[in-house]
Amino acid sequence: MTNLRHALADYLALRRSLGYKLLEDGWVLEKFVAFVEQADSAHITTELALRWATQSSKASPVHHAHQLSRVRLFAEYLSGIDPQTEIPPRGLLPAHYQRQAPYIYSEQQICDLVTAAGKLPSATGLRACTYATLFSLLAVTGLRIGEAIALDFDDVDLGERVLLVRQSKFAKDRLVPVHRSTAEVLGEYLAMRQRCHPHQSSNAFFLAERGTRLTDCMARHTFIQLSRRIGLRAPGDHHGPRLHDLRHTFAVATVKRWYREGLDVDVQMPLLATFLGHSHVSDTYWYLSAVPQLMALAGARLDMNLGESLS
């Protein structure tokens, strides 16, 4: 292993100890180190970093800038060890990331998705039950897909009707209460799971057909197949509504309900941020500006308050 690879391993270990998962950054930076080694260099240079970050002609300028920023952070760390390290200057690839506008599902679309999942073919019926229950849980709790598939058997307390989400973003744990009807559906799934795999070795709550934990790729692949089947995406379309948009839909529906009930949204927003596991309430407020329906409701509330203060 080269000194550069040793340094990368130490860098990733340090940042992960601070709560960053760096799943994608890890293998991306490994590719960069291999690129540097192929160039017969033992040090990071701005020229090499720039050439590596922009080598894909099909990628967007935002992607190029993001790749270079990953290298910059590693180079900043490495410069304290290797004085010959060059840190690519900021602004070298000026491109700004624009957060993708959320797709807000209708209730009918969610019902269609869950119904289609319940018809998935499987030898035992577990696959259909797993995905119908999983997608339903995402819709009514706003969990991230990674949080849902990471649930263990002991993390689901049906008696207290609460889920324990472990080691989510930034290594945070949180409790997520669920409605009685949700607990009943989870109980029905648990019975099905135990009938199909009474002696399974996996402690995962959501199981694949063969009795192993679901993976992120499996869940997303199944969602894309079903979304095409029910018309959310065109056949062969690689873009469109995402599984993560179920989380957005939950957040937007919650805020819309608060407006209808006349609640003070500013007071309630930190509660939603905590429920969703956001590190900053500003991440939750983003929904107000990203969704036209919420902007209209916020504007109407502002007009009403101004009218009352002037009368």
mmCIF file of C-alpha atoms in Angstrom:
data_model
loop_
_atom_site.group_PDB
_atom_site.id
_atom_site.type_symbol
_atom_site.label_atom_id
_atom_site.label_comp_id
_atom_site.label_asym_id
_atom_site.label_seq_id
_atom_site.Cartn_x
_atom_site.Cartn_y
_atom_site.Cartn_z
ATOM 1 C CA MET A 1 0.000 0.000 0.000
ATOM 2 C CA THR A 2 1.393 3.410 -0.988
ATOM 3 C CA ASN A 3 1.797 6.333 1.407
ATOM 4 C CA LEU A 4 -1.076 8.066 -0.386
ATOM 5 C CA ARG A 5 -3.363 5.090 0.210
ATOM 6 C CA HIS A 6 -2.332 4.942 3.873
ATOM 7 C CA ALA A 7 -3.139 8.631 4.199
ATOM 8 C CA LEU A 8 -6.533 8.145 2.545
ATOM 9 C CA ALA A 9 -7.391 5.318 4.956
ATOM 10 C CA ASP A 10 -6.455 7.524 7.926
ATOM 11 C CA TYR A 11 -8.417 10.475 6.505
ATOM 12 C CA LEU A 12 -11.581 8.403 6.014
ATOM 13 C CA ALA A 13 -11.248 6.818 9.452
ATOM 14 C CA LEU A 14 -10.883 10.239 11.080
ATOM 15 C CA ARG A 15 -13.914 11.769 9.371
ATOM 16 C CA ARG A 16 -16.041 8.668 9.978
ATOM 17 C CA SER A 17 -15.156 8.836 13.673
ATOM 18 C CA LEU A 18 -16.723 12.311 13.620
ATOM 19 C CA GLY A 19 -20.011 10.908 12.316
ATOM 20 C CA TYR A 20 -19.589 11.189 8.543
ATOM 21 C CA LYS A 21 -20.400 7.942 6.725
ATOM 22 C CA LEU A 22 -18.567 8.849 3.497
ATOM 23 C CA LEU A 23 -19.796 5.731 1.706
ATOM 24 C CA GLU A 24 -19.535 7.242 -1.764
ATOM 25 C CA ASP A 25 -16.602 9.502 -0.949
ATOM 26 C CA GLY A 26 -14.549 6.485 0.091
ATOM 27 C CA TRP A 27 -14.594 4.651 -3.222
ATOM 28 C CA VAL A 28 -14.505 7.891 -5.234
ATOM 29 C CA LEU A 29 -11.295 9.010 -3.521
ATOM 30 C CA GLU A 30 -9.830 5.528 -3.960
ATOM 31 C CA LYS A 31 -10.325 6.006 -7.703
ATOM 32 C CA PHE A 32 -8.595 9.369 -7.469
ATOM 33 C CA VAL A 33 -5.611 7.873 -5.631
ATOM 34 C CA ALA A 34 -5.355 5.175 -8.323
ATOM 35 C CA PHE A 35 -5.420 7.950 -10.949
ATOM 36 C CA VAL A 36 -2.551 9.756 -9.199
ATOM 37 C CA GLU A 37 -0.564 6.529 -8.963
ATOM 38 C CA GLN A 38 -1.083 5.820 -12.672
ATOM 39 C CA ALA A 39 0.324 9.268 -13.360
ATOM 40 C CA ASP A 40 3.495 8.176 -11.495
ATOM 41 C CA SER A 41 3.026 10.861 -8.866
ATOM 42 C CA ALA A 42 3.391 10.446 -5.123
ATOM 43 C CA HIS A 43 1.706 13.764 -4.362
ATOM 44 C CA ILE A 44 -1.581 15.515 -5.096
ATOM 45 C CA THR A 45 -1.246 18.403 -7.531
ATOM 46 C CA THR A 46 -3.859 20.880 -8.697
ATOM 47 C CA GLU A 47 -3.301 19.804 -12.290
ATOM 48 C CA LEU A 48 -3.921 16.125 -11.505
ATOM 49 C CA ALA A 49 -6.974 16.901 -9.376
ATOM 50 C CA LEU A 50 -8.485 19.075 -12.089
ATOM 51 C CA ARG A 51 -7.765 16.543 -14.827
ATOM 52 C CA TRP A 52 -9.323 13.717 -12.782
ATOM 53 C CA ALA A 53 -12.424 15.698 -11.749
ATOM 54 C CA THR A 54 -13.240 16.712 -15.336
ATOM 55 C CA GLN A 55 -12.311 13.489 -17.141
ATOM 56 C CA SER A 56 -15.944 12.527 -17.819
ATOM 57 C CA SER A 57 -17.252 14.586 -20.739
ATOM 58 C CA LYS A 58 -20.811 13.342 -20.098
ATOM 59 C CA ALA A 59 -20.956 14.536 -16.485
ATOM 60 C CA SER A 60 -22.410 17.918 -15.552
ATOM 61 C CA PRO A 61 -20.322 20.910 -14.406
ATOM 62 C CA VAL A 62 -21.872 20.452 -10.949
ATOM 63 C CA HIS A 63 -20.571 16.871 -10.860
ATOM 64 C CA HIS A 64 -17.088 18.035 -11.881
ATOM 65 C CA ALA A 65 -17.097 20.680 -9.143
ATOM 66 C CA HIS A 66 -18.304 18.162 -6.551
ATOM 67 C CA GLN A 67 -15.558 15.699 -7.470
ATOM 68 C CA LEU A 68 -12.940 18.424 -7.115
ATOM 69 C CA SER A 69 -14.331 19.485 -3.728
ATOM 70 C CA ARG A 70 -13.880 15.922 -2.459
ATOM 71 C CA VAL A 71 -10.255 15.994 -3.508
ATOM 72 C CA ARG A 72 -9.795 19.468 -1.975
ATOM 73 C CA LEU A 73 -10.921 18.273 1.469
ATOM 74 C CA PHE A 74 -8.551 15.301 1.271
ATOM 75 C CA ALA A 75 -5.732 17.556 0.082
ATOM 76 C CA GLU A 76 -6.309 19.989 2.968
ATOM 77 C CA TYR A 77 -5.912 17.077 5.380
ATOM 78 C CA LEU A 78 -2.894 15.694 3.540
ATOM 79 C CA SER A 79 -1.088 19.045 3.403
ATOM 80 C CA GLY A 80 -0.470 18.797 7.136
ATOM 81 C CA ILE A 81 1.469 15.571 6.523
ATOM 82 C CA ASP A 82 2.961 16.129 3.086
ATOM 83 C CA PRO A 83 4.102 19.724 2.422
ATOM 84 C CA GLN A 84 4.367 18.954 -1.311
ATOM 85 C CA THR A 85 0.586 18.531 -1.511
ATOM 86 C CA GLU A 86 -1.148 21.162 -3.616
ATOM 87 C CA ILE A 87 -4.642 22.202 -2.496
ATOM 88 C CA PRO A 88 -6.882 23.028 -5.496
ATOM 89 C CA PRO A 89 -8.118 26.607 -5.002
ATOM 90 C CA ARG A 90 -11.794 27.236 -4.380
ATOM 91 C CA GLY A 91 -13.746 28.501 -7.358
ATOM 92 C CA LEU A 92 -11.546 26.645 -9.837
ATOM 93 C CA LEU A 93 -14.665 24.935 -11.183
ATOM 94 C CA PRO A 94 -17.469 27.424 -10.429
ATOM 95 C CA ALA A 95 -20.689 25.455 -10.436
ATOM 96 C CA HIS A 96 -23.422 25.547 -7.830
ATOM 97 C CA TYR A 97 -25.524 22.579 -6.789
ATOM 98 C CA GLN A 98 -29.243 23.110 -7.141
ATOM 99 C CA ARG A 99 -31.338 20.956 -4.879
ATOM 100 C CA GLN A 100 -33.826 18.920 -6.892
ATOM 101 C CA ALA A 101 -37.414 20.036 -6.434
ATOM 102 C CA PRO A 102 -39.408 17.355 -4.606
ATOM 103 C CA TYR A 103 -42.091 15.369 -6.359
ATOM 104 C CA ILE A 104 -45.232 15.345 -4.217
ATOM 105 C CA TYR A 105 -47.254 12.159 -4.591
ATOM 106 C CA SER A 106 -51.020 12.165 -4.542
ATOM 107 C CA GLU A 107 -52.771 9.790 -2.166
ATOM 108 C CA GLN A 108 -53.941 7.781 -5.169
ATOM 109 C CA GLN A 109 -50.404 7.396 -6.495
ATOM 110 C CA ILE A 110 -49.210 6.108 -3.122
ATOM 111 C CA CYS A 111 -52.113 3.660 -3.018
ATOM 112 C CA ASP A 112 -51.271 2.502 -6.555
ATOM 113 C CA LEU A 113 -47.619 1.984 -5.575
ATOM 114 C CA VAL A 114 -48.477 -0.047 -2.480
ATOM 115 C CA THR A 115 -51.078 -2.090 -4.375
ATOM 116 C CA ALA A 116 -48.597 -2.881 -7.146
ATOM 117 C CA ALA A 117 -45.988 -3.878 -4.557
ATOM 118 C CA GLY A 118 -48.515 -6.242 -2.988
ATOM 119 C CA LYS A 119 -48.815 -8.062 -6.322
ATOM 120 C CA LEU A 120 -45.109 -8.736 -6.799
ATOM 121 C CA PRO A 121 -44.528 -12.403 -7.665
ATOM 122 C CA SER A 122 -42.755 -14.549 -5.086
ATOM 123 C CA ALA A 123 -42.726 -18.166 -4.022
ATOM 124 C CA THR A 124 -43.830 -17.497 -0.448
ATOM 125 C CA GLY A 125 -45.571 -14.145 -0.829
ATOM 126 C CA LEU A 126 -43.001 -12.506 1.449
ATOM 127 C CA ARG A 127 -41.503 -10.289 -1.264
ATOM 128 C CA ALA A 128 -44.861 -8.700 -2.018
ATOM 129 C CA CYS A 129 -45.673 -8.237 1.660
ATOM 130 C CA THR A 130 -42.207 -6.809 2.390
ATOM 131 C CA TYR A 131 -42.326 -4.095 -0.252
ATOM 132 C CA ALA A 132 -45.976 -3.179 0.317
ATOM 133 C CA THR A 133 -45.251 -2.738 4.033
ATOM 134 C CA LEU A 134 -41.935 -0.952 3.448
ATOM 135 C CA PHE A 135 -43.354 1.597 0.998
ATOM 136 C CA SER A 136 -46.362 2.172 3.236
ATOM 137 C CA LEU A 137 -44.084 2.823 6.215
ATOM 138 C CA LEU A 138 -42.018 5.333 4.239
ATOM 139 C CA ALA A 139 -45.192 7.175 3.218
ATOM 140 C CA VAL A 140 -46.646 7.509 6.730
ATOM 141 C CA THR A 141 -43.434 8.210 8.682
ATOM 142 C CA GLY A 142 -41.119 10.049 6.299
ATOM 143 C CA LEU A 143 -38.264 7.683 7.107
ATOM 144 C CA ARG A 144 -35.291 7.602 4.784
ATOM 145 C CA ILE A 145 -35.076 4.318 2.866
ATOM 146 C CA GLY A 146 -31.730 3.567 4.503
ATOM 147 C CA GLU A 147 -33.262 4.045 7.948
ATOM 148 C CA ALA A 148 -36.162 1.713 7.199
ATOM 149 C CA ILE A 149 -34.115 -1.175 5.830
ATOM 150 C CA ALA A 150 -31.625 -0.787 8.708
ATOM 151 C CA LEU A 151 -34.343 -1.475 11.294
ATOM 152 C CA ASP A 152 -33.665 -4.577 13.360
ATOM 153 C CA PHE A 153 -36.277 -6.773 14.974
ATOM 154 C CA ASP A 154 -35.588 -5.200 18.385
ATOM 155 C CA ASP A 155 -35.933 -1.664 16.992
ATOM 156 C CA VAL A 156 -39.661 -2.105 16.341
ATOM 157 C CA ASP A 157 -41.700 -1.897 19.560
ATOM 158 C CA LEU A 158 -45.266 -2.680 18.523
ATOM 159 C CA GLY A 159 -46.561 -2.473 22.088
ATOM 160 C CA GLU A 160 -45.338 1.096 22.617
ATOM 161 C CA ARG A 161 -45.847 1.871 18.901
ATOM 162 C CA VAL A 162 -42.393 3.360 18.428
ATOM 163 C CA LEU A 163 -39.431 2.738 16.101
ATOM 164 C CA LEU A 164 -35.811 3.187 17.156
ATOM 165 C CA VAL A 165 -33.811 4.616 14.262
ATOM 166 C CA ARG A 166 -30.138 3.977 14.952
ATOM 167 C CA GLN A 167 -27.069 5.723 13.553
ATOM 168 C CA SER A 168 -28.888 7.837 10.996
ATOM 169 C CA LYS A 169 -27.246 10.875 9.421
ATOM 170 C CA PHE A 170 -24.356 12.204 11.529
ATOM 171 C CA ALA A 171 -24.544 9.075 13.734
ATOM 172 C CA LYS A 172 -27.754 10.213 15.445
ATOM 173 C CA ASP A 173 -30.374 7.954 17.036
ATOM 174 C CA ARG A 174 -34.028 8.957 17.357
ATOM 175 C CA LEU A 175 -37.414 7.530 18.341
ATOM 176 C CA VAL A 176 -40.213 7.662 15.768
ATOM 177 C CA PRO A 177 -43.745 7.106 17.126
ATOM 178 C CA VAL A 178 -46.241 5.498 14.767
ATOM 179 C CA HIS A 179 -50.026 5.434 14.602
ATOM 180 C CA ARG A 180 -51.987 2.464 15.928
ATOM 181 C CA SER A 181 -52.986 1.460 12.389
ATOM 182 C CA THR A 182 -49.320 1.495 11.329
ATOM 183 C CA ALA A 183 -48.380 -0.728 14.278
ATOM 184 C CA GLU A 184 -51.128 -3.163 13.272
ATOM 185 C CA VAL A 185 -49.791 -3.409 9.711
ATOM 186 C CA LEU A 186 -46.254 -3.916 11.008
ATOM 187 C CA GLY A 187 -47.569 -6.656 13.276
ATOM 188 C CA GLU A 188 -49.217 -8.397 10.333
ATOM 189 C CA TYR A 189 -45.963 -8.195 8.398
ATOM 190 C CA LEU A 190 -44.020 -9.565 11.361
ATOM 191 C CA ALA A 191 -46.341 -12.599 11.512
ATOM 192 C CA MET A 192 -45.834 -13.190 7.778
ATOM 193 C CA ARG A 193 -42.083 -12.800 8.140
ATOM 194 C CA GLN A 194 -41.918 -15.356 10.933
ATOM 195 C CA ARG A 195 -44.072 -17.861 9.032
ATOM 196 C CA CYS A 196 -41.791 -17.683 6.005
ATOM 197 C CA HIS A 197 -38.501 -17.662 7.952
ATOM 198 C CA PRO A 198 -39.102 -18.953 11.503
ATOM 199 C CA HIS A 199 -35.406 -19.734 12.008
ATOM 200 C CA GLN A 200 -33.764 -16.978 9.972
ATOM 201 C CA SER A 201 -30.298 -15.871 10.977
ATOM 202 C CA SER A 202 -30.842 -12.201 10.062
ATOM 203 C CA ASN A 203 -32.081 -9.858 12.770
ATOM 204 C CA ALA A 204 -33.373 -7.429 10.128
ATOM 205 C CA PHE A 205 -37.022 -6.433 10.392
ATOM 206 C CA PHE A 206 -37.551 -6.225 6.633
ATOM 207 C CA LEU A 207 -36.458 -9.405 4.889
ATOM 208 C CA ALA A 208 -35.881 -10.290 1.261
ATOM 209 C CA GLU A 209 -37.431 -13.460 -0.125
ATOM 210 C CA ARG A 210 -34.433 -15.587 0.833
ATOM 211 C CA GLY A 211 -34.441 -14.321 4.433
ATOM 212 C CA THR A 212 -31.645 -11.757 4.252
ATOM 213 C CA ARG A 213 -31.783 -8.024 4.924
ATOM 214 C CA LEU A 214 -33.030 -5.845 2.093
ATOM 215 C CA THR A 215 -30.412 -3.665 0.446
ATOM 216 C CA ASP A 216 -30.761 -0.097 -0.763
ATOM 217 C CA CYS A 217 -30.187 -1.217 -4.363
ATOM 218 C CA MET A 218 -32.870 -3.906 -4.128
ATOM 219 C CA ALA A 219 -35.436 -1.452 -2.782
ATOM 220 C CA ARG A 220 -34.685 1.251 -5.346
ATOM 221 C CA HIS A 221 -34.649 -1.216 -8.251
ATOM 222 C CA THR A 222 -38.024 -2.614 -7.205
ATOM 223 C CA PHE A 223 -39.441 0.895 -6.826
ATOM 224 C CA ILE A 224 -38.321 1.871 -10.334
ATOM 225 C CA GLN A 225 -39.933 -1.253 -11.794
ATOM 226 C CA LEU A 226 -43.196 -0.540 -9.993
ATOM 227 C CA SER A 227 -43.170 3.177 -10.805
ATOM 228 C CA ARG A 228 -42.985 2.315 -14.499
ATOM 229 C CA ARG A 229 -45.744 -0.241 -14.105
ATOM 230 C CA ILE A 230 -48.198 2.239 -12.564
ATOM 231 C CA GLY A 231 -47.295 5.126 -14.866
ATOM 232 C CA LEU A 232 -45.150 7.278 -12.568
ATOM 233 C CA ARG A 233 -42.307 6.827 -15.034
ATOM 234 C CA ALA A 234 -42.308 6.035 -18.711
ATOM 235 C CA PRO A 235 -40.977 2.586 -19.727
ATOM 236 C CA GLY A 236 -37.195 2.723 -19.764
ATOM 237 C CA ASP A 237 -37.156 6.165 -18.130
ATOM 238 C CA HIS A 238 -34.223 6.620 -15.748
ATOM 239 C CA HIS A 239 -35.569 9.868 -14.300
ATOM 240 C CA GLY A 240 -38.765 10.727 -12.500
ATOM 241 C CA PRO A 241 -40.330 10.505 -9.039
ATOM 242 C CA ARG A 242 -37.939 8.997 -6.513
ATOM 243 C CA LEU A 243 -38.391 6.763 -3.515
ATOM 244 C CA HIS A 244 -37.034 9.617 -1.372
ATOM 245 C CA ASP A 245 -39.953 11.770 -2.532
ATOM 246 C CA LEU A 246 -42.221 9.771 -0.208
ATOM 247 C CA ARG A 247 -40.331 11.509 2.598
ATOM 248 C CA HIS A 248 -40.898 14.899 0.968
ATOM 249 C CA THR A 249 -44.589 14.111 0.524
ATOM 250 C CA PHE A 250 -44.940 13.233 4.210
ATOM 251 C CA ALA A 251 -43.303 16.504 5.277
ATOM 252 C CA VAL A 252 -45.419 18.612 2.936
ATOM 253 C CA ALA A 253 -48.656 16.876 3.984
ATOM 254 C CA THR A 254 -47.794 17.517 7.632
ATOM 255 C CA VAL A 255 -47.187 21.238 7.106
ATOM 256 C CA LYS A 256 -50.345 21.583 4.979
ATOM 257 C CA ARG A 257 -52.353 19.970 7.787
ATOM 258 C CA TRP A 258 -50.954 22.477 10.270
ATOM 259 C CA TYR A 259 -52.023 25.350 8.047
ATOM 260 C CA ARG A 260 -55.534 23.909 7.699
ATOM 261 C CA GLU A 261 -55.772 23.483 11.483
ATOM 262 C CA GLY A 262 -54.660 27.069 12.068
ATOM 263 C CA LEU A 263 -51.510 26.102 13.977
ATOM 264 C CA ASP A 264 -48.429 28.299 14.171
ATOM 265 C CA VAL A 265 -46.149 26.588 11.646
ATOM 266 C CA ASP A 266 -43.019 28.329 12.967
ATOM 267 C CA VAL A 267 -43.644 26.835 16.400
ATOM 268 C CA GLN A 268 -44.348 23.364 14.989
ATOM 269 C CA MET A 269 -41.457 23.222 12.512
ATOM 270 C CA PRO A 270 -38.741 22.208 15.038
ATOM 271 C CA LEU A 271 -40.946 19.243 15.996
ATOM 272 C CA LEU A 272 -41.086 18.101 12.372
ATOM 273 C CA ALA A 273 -37.336 18.616 12.011
ATOM 274 C CA THR A 274 -36.734 16.377 15.032
ATOM 275 C CA PHE A 275 -39.202 13.762 13.790
ATOM 276 C CA LEU A 276 -37.506 13.632 10.382
ATOM 277 C CA GLY A 277 -34.023 13.572 11.851
ATOM 278 C CA HIS A 278 -32.896 16.849 10.270
ATOM 279 C CA SER A 279 -29.759 18.344 11.805
ATOM 280 C CA HIS A 280 -30.934 21.886 11.088
ATOM 281 C CA VAL A 281 -34.479 23.225 11.037
ATOM 282 C CA SER A 282 -33.511 25.129 7.864
ATOM 283 C CA ASP A 283 -33.526 21.777 6.051
ATOM 284 C CA THR A 284 -37.179 21.426 7.025
ATOM 285 C CA TYR A 285 -38.039 25.011 6.116
ATOM 286 C CA TRP A 286 -36.769 24.247 2.612
ATOM 287 C CA TYR A 287 -40.099 22.556 1.912
ATOM 288 C CA LEU A 288 -41.878 25.895 2.253
ATOM 289 C CA SER A 289 -39.884 27.415 -0.589
ATOM 290 C CA ALA A 290 -39.637 24.279 -2.731
ATOM 291 C CA VAL A 291 -43.352 23.439 -2.908
ATOM 292 C CA PRO A 292 -45.724 25.971 -4.547
ATOM 293 C CA GLN A 293 -48.741 24.767 -2.534
ATOM 294 C CA LEU A 294 -46.969 25.576 0.724
ATOM 295 C CA MET A 295 -45.804 28.944 -0.568
ATOM 296 C CA ALA A 296 -49.427 29.800 -1.360
ATOM 297 C CA LEU A 297 -50.582 28.726 2.110
ATOM 298 C CA ALA A 298 -47.767 30.664 3.780
ATOM 299 C CA GLY A 299 -48.646 33.738 1.713
ATOM 300 C CA ALA A 300 -52.330 33.492 2.635
ATOM 301 C CA ARG A 301 -51.424 33.177 6.327
ATOM 302 C CA LEU A 302 -49.162 36.228 6.071
ATOM 303 C CA ASP A 303 -51.898 38.254 4.374
ATOM 304 C CA MET A 304 -54.354 37.285 7.094
ATOM 305 C CA ASN A 305 -51.949 38.231 9.888
ATOM 306 C CA LEU A 306 -51.136 41.556 8.256
ATOM 307 C CA GLY A 307 -54.832 42.255 7.816
ATOM 308 C CA GLU A 308 -55.483 41.552 11.487
ATOM 309 C CA SER A 309 -52.596 43.764 12.617
ATOM 310 C CA LEU A 310 -53.779 46.681 10.483
ATOM 311 C CA SER A 311 -57.439 46.450 11.442
#
